[in-house]
JSON list of C-alpha atoms in Angstrom, two decimals:
[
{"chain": "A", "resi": 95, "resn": "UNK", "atom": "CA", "xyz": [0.00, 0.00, 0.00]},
{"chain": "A", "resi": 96, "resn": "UNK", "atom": "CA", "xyz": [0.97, 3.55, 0.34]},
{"chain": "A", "resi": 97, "resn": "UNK", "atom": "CA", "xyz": [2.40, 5.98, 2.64]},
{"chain": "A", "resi": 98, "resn": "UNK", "atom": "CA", "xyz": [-1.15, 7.90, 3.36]},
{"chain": "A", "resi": 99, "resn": "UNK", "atom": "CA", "xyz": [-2.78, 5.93, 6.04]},
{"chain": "A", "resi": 100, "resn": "UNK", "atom": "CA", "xyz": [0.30, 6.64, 8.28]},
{"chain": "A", "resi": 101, "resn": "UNK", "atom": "CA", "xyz": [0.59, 10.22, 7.68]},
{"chain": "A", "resi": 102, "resn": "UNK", "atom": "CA", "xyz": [-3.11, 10.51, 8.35]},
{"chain": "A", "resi": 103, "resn": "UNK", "atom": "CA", "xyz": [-3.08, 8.52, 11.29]},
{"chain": "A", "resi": 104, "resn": "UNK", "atom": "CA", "xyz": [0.63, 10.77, 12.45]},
{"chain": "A", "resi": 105, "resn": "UNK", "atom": "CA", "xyz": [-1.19, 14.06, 11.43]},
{"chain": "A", "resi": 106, "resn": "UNK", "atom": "CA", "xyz": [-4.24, 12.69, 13.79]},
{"chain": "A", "resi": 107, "resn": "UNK", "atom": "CA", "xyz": [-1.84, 11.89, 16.24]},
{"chain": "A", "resi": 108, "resn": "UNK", "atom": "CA", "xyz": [-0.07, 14.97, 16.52]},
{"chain": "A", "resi": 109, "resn": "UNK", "atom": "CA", "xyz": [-3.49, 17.22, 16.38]},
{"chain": "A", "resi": 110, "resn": "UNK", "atom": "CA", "xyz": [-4.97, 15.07, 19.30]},
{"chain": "A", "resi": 111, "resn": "UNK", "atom": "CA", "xyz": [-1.36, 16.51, 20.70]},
{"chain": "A", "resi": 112, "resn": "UNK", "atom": "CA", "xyz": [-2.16, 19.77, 20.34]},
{"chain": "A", "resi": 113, "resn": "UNK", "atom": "CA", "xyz": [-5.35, 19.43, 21.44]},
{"chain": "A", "resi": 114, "resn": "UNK", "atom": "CA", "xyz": [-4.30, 17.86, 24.96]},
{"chain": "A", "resi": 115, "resn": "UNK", "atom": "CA", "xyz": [-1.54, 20.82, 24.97]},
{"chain": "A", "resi": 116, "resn": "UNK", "atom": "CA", "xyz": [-4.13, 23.13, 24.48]},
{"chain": "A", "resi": 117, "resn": "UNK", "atom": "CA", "xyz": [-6.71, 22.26, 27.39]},
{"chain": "A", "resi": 118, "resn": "UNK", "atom": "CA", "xyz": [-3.67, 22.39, 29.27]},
{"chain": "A", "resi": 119, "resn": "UNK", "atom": "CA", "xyz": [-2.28, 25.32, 28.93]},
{"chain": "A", "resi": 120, "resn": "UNK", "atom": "CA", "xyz": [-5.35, 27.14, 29.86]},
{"chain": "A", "resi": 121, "resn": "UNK", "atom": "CA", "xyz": [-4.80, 26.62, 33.47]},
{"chain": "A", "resi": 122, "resn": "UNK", "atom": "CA", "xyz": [-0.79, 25.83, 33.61]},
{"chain": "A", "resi": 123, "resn": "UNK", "atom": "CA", "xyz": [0.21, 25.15, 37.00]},
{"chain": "A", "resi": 124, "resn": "UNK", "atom": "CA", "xyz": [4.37, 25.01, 37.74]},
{"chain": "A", "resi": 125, "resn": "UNK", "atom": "CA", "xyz": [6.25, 21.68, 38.20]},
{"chain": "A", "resi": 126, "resn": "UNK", "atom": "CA", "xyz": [6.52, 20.86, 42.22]},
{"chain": "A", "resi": 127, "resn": "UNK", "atom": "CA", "xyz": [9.32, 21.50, 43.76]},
{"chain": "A", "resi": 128, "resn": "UNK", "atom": "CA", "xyz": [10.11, 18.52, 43.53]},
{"chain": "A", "resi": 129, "resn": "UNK", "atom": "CA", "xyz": [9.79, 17.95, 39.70]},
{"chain": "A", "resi": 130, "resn": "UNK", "atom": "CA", "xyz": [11.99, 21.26, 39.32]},
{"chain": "A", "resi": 131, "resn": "UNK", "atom": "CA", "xyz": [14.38, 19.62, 41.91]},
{"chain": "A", "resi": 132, "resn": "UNK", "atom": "CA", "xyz": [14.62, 16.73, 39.84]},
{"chain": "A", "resi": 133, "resn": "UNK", "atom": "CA", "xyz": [15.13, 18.55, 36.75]},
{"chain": "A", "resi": 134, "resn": "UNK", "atom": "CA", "xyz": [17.69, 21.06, 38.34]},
{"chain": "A", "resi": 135, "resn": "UNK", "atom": "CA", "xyz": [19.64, 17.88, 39.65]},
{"chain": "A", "resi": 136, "resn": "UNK", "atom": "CA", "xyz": [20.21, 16.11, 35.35]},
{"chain": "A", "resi": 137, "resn": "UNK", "atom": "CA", "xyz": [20.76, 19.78, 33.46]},
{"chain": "A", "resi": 138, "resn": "UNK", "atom": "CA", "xyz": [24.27, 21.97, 33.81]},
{"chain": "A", "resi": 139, "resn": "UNK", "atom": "CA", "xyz": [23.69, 25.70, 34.54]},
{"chain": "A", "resi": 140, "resn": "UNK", "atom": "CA", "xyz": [23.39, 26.79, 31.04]},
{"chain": "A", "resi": 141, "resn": "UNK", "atom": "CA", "xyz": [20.87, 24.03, 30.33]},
{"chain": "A", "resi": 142, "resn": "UNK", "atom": "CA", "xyz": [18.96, 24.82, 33.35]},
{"chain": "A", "resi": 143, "resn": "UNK", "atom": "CA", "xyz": [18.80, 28.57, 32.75]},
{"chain": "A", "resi": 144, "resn": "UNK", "atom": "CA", "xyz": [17.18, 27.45, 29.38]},
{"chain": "A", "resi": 145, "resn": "UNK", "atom": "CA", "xyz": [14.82, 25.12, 31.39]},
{"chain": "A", "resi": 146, "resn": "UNK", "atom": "CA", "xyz": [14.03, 27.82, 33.98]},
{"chain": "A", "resi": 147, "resn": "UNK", "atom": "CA", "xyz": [13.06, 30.33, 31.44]},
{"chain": "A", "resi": 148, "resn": "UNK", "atom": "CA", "xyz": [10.52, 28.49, 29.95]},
{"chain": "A", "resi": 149, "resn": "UNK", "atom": "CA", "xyz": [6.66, 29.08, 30.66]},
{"chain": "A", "resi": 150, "resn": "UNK", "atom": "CA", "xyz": [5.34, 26.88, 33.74]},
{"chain": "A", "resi": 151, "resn": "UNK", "atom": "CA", "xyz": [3.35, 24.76, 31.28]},
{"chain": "A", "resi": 152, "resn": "UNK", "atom": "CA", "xyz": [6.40, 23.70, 28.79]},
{"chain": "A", "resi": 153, "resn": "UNK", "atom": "CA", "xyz": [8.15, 23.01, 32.33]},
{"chain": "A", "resi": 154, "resn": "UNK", "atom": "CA", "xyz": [5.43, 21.08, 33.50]},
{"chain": "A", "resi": 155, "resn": "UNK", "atom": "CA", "xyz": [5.57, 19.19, 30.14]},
{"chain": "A", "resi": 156, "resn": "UNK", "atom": "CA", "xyz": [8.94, 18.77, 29.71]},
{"chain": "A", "resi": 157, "resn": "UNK", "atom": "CA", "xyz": [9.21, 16.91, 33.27]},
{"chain": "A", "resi": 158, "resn": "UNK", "atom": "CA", "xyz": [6.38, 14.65, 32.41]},
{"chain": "A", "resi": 159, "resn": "UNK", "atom": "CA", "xyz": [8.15, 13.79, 29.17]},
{"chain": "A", "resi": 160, "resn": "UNK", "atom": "CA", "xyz": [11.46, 12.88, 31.44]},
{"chain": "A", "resi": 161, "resn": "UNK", "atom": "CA", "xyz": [9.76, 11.29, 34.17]},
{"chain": "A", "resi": 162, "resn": "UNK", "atom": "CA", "xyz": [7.99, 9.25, 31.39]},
{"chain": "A", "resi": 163, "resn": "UNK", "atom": "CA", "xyz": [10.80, 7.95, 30.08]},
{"chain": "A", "resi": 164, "resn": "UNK", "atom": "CA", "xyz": [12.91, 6.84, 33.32]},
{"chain": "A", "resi": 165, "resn": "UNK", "atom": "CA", "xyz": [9.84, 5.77, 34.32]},
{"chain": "A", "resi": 166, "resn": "UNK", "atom": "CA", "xyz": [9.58, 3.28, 31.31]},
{"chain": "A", "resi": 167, "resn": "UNK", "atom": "CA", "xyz": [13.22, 2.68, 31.07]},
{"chain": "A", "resi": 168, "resn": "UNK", "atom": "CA", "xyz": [14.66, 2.95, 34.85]},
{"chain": "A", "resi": 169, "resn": "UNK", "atom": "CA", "xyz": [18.24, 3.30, 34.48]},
{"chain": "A", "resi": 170, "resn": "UNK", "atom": "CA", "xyz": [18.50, 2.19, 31.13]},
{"chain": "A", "resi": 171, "resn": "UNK", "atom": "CA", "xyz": [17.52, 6.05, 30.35]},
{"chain": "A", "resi": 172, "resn": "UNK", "atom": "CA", "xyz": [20.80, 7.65, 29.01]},
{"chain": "A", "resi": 173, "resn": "UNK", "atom": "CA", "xyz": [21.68, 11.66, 30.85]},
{"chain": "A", "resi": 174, "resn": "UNK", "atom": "CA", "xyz": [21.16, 12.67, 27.20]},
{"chain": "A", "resi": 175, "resn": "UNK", "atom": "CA", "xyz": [18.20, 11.32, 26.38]},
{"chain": "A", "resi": 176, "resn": "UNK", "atom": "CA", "xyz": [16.62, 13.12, 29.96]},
{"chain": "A", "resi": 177, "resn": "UNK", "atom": "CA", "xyz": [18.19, 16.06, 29.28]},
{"chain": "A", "resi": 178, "resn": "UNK", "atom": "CA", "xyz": [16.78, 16.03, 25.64]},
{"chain": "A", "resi": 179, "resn": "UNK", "atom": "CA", "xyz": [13.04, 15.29, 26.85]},
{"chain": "A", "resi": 180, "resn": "UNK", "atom": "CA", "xyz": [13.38, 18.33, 29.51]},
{"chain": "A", "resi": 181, "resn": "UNK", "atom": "CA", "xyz": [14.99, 20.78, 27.06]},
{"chain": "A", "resi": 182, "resn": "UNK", "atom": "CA", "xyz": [13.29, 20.26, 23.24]},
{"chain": "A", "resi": 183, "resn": "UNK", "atom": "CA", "xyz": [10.85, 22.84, 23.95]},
{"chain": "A", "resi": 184, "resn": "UNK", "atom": "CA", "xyz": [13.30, 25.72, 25.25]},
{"chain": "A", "resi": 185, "resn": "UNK", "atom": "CA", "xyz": [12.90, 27.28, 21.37]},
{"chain": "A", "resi": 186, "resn": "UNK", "atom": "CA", "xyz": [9.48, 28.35, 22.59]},
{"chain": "A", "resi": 187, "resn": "UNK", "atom": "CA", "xyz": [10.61, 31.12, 24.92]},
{"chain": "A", "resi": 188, "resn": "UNK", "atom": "CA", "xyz": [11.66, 33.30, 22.32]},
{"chain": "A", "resi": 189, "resn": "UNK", "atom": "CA", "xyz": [8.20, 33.97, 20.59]},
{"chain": "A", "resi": 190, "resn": "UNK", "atom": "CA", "xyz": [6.67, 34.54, 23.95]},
{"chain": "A", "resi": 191, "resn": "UNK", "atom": "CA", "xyz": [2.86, 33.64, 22.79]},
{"chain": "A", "resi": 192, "resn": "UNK", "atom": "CA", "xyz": [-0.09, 33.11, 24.90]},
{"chain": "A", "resi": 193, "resn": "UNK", "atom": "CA", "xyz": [-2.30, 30.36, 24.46]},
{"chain": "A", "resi": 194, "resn": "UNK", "atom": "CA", "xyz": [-4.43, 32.12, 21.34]},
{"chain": "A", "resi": 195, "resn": "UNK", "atom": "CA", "xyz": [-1.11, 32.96, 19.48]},
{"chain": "A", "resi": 196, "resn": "UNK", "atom": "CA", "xyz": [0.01, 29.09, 20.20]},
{"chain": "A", "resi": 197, "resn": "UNK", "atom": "CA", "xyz": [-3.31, 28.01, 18.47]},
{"chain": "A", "resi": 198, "resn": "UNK", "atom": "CA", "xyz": [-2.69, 30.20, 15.67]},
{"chain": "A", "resi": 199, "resn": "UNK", "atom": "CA", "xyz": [0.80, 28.93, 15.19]},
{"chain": "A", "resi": 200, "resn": "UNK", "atom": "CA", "xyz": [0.08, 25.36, 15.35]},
{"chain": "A", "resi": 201, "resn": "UNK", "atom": "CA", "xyz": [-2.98, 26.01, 12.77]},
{"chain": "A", "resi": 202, "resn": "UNK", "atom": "CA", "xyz": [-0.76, 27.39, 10.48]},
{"chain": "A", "resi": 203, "resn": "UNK", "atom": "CA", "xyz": [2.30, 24.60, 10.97]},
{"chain": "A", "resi": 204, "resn": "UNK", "atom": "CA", "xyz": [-0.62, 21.92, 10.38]},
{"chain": "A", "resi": 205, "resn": "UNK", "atom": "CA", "xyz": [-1.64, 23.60, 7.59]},
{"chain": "A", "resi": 206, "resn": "UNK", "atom": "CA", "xyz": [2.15, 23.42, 6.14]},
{"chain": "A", "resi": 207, "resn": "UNK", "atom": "CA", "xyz": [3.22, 26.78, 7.09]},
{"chain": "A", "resi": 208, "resn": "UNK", "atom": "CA", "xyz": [7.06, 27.52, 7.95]},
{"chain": "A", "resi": 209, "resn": "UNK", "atom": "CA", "xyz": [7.08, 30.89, 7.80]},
{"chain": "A", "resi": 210, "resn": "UNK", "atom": "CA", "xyz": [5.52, 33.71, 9.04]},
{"chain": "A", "resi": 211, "resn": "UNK", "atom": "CA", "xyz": [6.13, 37.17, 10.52]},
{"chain": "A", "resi": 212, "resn": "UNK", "atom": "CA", "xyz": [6.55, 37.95, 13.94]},
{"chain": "A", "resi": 213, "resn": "UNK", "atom": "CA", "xyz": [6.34, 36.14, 17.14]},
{"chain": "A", "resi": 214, "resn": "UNK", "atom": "CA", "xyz": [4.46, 33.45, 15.67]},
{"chain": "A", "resi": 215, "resn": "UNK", "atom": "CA", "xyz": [6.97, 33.12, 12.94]},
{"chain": "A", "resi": 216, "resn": "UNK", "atom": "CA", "xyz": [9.32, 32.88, 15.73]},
{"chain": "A", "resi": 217, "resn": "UNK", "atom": "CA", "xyz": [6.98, 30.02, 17.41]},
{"chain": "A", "resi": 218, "resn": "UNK", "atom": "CA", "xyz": [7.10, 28.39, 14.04]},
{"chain": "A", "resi": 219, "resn": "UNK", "atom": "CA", "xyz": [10.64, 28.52, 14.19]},
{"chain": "A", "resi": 220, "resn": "UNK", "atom": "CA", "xyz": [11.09, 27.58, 17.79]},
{"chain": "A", "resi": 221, "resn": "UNK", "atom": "CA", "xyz": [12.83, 23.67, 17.15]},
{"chain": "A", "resi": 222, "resn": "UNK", "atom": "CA", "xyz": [15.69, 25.37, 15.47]},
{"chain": "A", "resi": 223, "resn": "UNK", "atom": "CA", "xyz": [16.10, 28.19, 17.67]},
{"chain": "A", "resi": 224, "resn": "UNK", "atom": "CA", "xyz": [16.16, 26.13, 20.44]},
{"chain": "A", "resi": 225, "resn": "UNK", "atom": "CA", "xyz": [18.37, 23.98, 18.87]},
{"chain": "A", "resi": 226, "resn": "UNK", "atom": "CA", "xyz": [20.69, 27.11, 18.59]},
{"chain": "A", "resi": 227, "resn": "UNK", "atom": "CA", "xyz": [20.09, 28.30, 22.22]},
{"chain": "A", "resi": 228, "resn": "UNK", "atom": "CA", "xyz": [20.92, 24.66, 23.67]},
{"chain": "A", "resi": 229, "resn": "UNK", "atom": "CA", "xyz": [24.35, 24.49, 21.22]},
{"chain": "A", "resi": 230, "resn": "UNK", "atom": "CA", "xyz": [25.40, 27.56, 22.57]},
{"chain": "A", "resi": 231, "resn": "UNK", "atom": "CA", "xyz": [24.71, 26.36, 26.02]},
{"chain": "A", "resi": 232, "resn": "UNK", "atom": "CA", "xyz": [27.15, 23.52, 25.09]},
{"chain": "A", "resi": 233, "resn": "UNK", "atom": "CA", "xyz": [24.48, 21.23, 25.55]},
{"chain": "A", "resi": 234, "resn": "UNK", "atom": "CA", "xyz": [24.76, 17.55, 24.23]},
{"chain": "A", "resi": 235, "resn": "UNK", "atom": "CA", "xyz": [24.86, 17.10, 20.24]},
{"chain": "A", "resi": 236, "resn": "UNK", "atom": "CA", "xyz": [22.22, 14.84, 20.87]},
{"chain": "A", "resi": 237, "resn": "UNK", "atom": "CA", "xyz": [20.10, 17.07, 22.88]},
{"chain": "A", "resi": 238, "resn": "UNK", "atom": "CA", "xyz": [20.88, 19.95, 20.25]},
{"chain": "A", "resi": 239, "resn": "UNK", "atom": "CA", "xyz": [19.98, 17.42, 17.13]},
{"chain": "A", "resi": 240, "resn": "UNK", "atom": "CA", "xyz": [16.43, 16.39, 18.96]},
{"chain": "A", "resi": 241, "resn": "UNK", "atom": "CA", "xyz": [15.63, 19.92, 19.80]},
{"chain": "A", "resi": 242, "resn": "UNK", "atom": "CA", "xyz": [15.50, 20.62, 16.01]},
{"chain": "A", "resi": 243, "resn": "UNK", "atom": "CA", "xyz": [14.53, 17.65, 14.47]},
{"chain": "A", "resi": 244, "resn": "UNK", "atom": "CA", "xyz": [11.27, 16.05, 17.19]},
{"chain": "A", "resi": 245, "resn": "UNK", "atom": "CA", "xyz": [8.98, 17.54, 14.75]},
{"chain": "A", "resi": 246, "resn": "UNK", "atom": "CA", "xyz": [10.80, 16.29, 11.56]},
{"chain": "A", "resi": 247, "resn": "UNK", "atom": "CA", "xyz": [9.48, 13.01, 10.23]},
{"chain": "A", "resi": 248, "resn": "UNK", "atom": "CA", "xyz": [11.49, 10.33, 11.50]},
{"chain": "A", "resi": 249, "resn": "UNK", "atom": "CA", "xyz": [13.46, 8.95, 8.29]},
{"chain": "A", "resi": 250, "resn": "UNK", "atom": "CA", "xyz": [15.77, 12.30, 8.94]},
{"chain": "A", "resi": 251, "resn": "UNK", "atom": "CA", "xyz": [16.41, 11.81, 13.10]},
{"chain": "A", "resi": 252, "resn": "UNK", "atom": "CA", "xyz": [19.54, 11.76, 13.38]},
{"chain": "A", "resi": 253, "resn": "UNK", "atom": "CA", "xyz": [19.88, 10.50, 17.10]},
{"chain": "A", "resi": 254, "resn": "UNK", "atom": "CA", "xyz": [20.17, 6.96, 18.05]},
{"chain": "A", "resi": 255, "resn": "UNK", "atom": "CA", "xyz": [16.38, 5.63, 16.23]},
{"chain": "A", "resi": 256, "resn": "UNK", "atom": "CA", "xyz": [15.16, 3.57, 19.70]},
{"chain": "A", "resi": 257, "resn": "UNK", "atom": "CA", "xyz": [15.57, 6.86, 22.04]},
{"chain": "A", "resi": 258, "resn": "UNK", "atom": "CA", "xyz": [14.47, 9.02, 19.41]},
{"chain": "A", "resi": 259, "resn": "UNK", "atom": "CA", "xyz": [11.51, 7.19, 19.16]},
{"chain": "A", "resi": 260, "resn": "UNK", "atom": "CA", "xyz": [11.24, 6.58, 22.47]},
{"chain": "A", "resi": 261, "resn": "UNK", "atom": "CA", "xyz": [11.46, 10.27, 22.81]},
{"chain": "A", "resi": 262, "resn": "UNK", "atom": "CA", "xyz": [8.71, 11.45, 20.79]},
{"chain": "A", "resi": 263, "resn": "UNK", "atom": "CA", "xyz": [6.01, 8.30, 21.96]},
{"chain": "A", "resi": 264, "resn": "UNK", "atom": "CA", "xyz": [6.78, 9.82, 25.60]},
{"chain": "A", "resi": 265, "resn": "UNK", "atom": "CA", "xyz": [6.24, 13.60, 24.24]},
{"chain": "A", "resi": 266, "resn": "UNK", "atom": "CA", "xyz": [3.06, 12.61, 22.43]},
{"chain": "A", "resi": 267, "resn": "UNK", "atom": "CA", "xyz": [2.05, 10.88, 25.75]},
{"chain": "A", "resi": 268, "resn": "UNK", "atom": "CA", "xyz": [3.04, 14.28, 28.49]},
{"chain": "A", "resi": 269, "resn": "UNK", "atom": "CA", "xyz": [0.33, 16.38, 28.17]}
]
């Protein structure tokens, strides 16, 4: 057969995503101390400033996508692969959008848009920016490589294939 049940099913996938992400951001609520503990105790200072800036609801996601996966994998979980699942979403901080600019910017990057002017061009834009912020952090190539590329289909990942998918089952799953 062809290719188009799985993108529909992938494209349903990642809109029933966005959906969860959206009902919660309405009423974000921080990570615990203890989650931000946690977090604080597997990222360097650079990382964690990134971390630290980011709203409480990426925070609060990002820590569910961690805890997630050591919860799956115990000690089997690679540093990397934590500090990759607490960090892919830092790009976001630079748009600075609410919840109705974050709807409008996933609209248009379901719809096939990659451009756009503005903060949400910058939200559009966020996996590679972050990317950029976390390589200048000195962050692990790994961690750099799956901030740009966890929205890329997965013939181009470049990270080792089982954490990488791994990775985005247990982002898919955090919301």
């Amino acid at each position: 057969g062809t290719g188009a049940p799985r993108v529909v099913t992938a494209a349903a996938a990642h809109l029933r995503h966005l959906a969860r992400r959206f009902v919660a951001s309405l009423h974000p609520s921080p990570p615990t101390a203890a989650q931000q503990d946690w977090a604080r105790a597997r990222l360097g200072d650079a990382e964690w400033a990134l971390w630290s800036a980011q709203s409480d609801a990426d925070r609060t996601h990002s820590v569910r996508v961690a805890e997630d996966l050591v919860g799956r994998h115990g000690a089997d979980t690679p540093a990397w692969v934590v500090a990759a699942a607490l960090l892919h979403d830092v790009g976001k901080t630079d748009a600075g959008l609410g919840v109705t600019g974050r709807v409008v910017a996933g609209v248009l990057g379901l719809m096939g848009v990659t451009t756009f002017p503005g903060r949400v061009g910058r939200h559009l834009r966020y996996p590679a920016t972050g990317a950029e912020h976390l390589a200048r952090a000195a962050a692990d190539p790994r961690v750099v490589a799956w901030s740009a590329q966890h929205h890329e289909p997965s013939s181009t990942w470049t990270v080792p294939a089982p954490w990488a998918e791994r990775l985005a089952a247990a982002d898919r799953r955090a919301d």
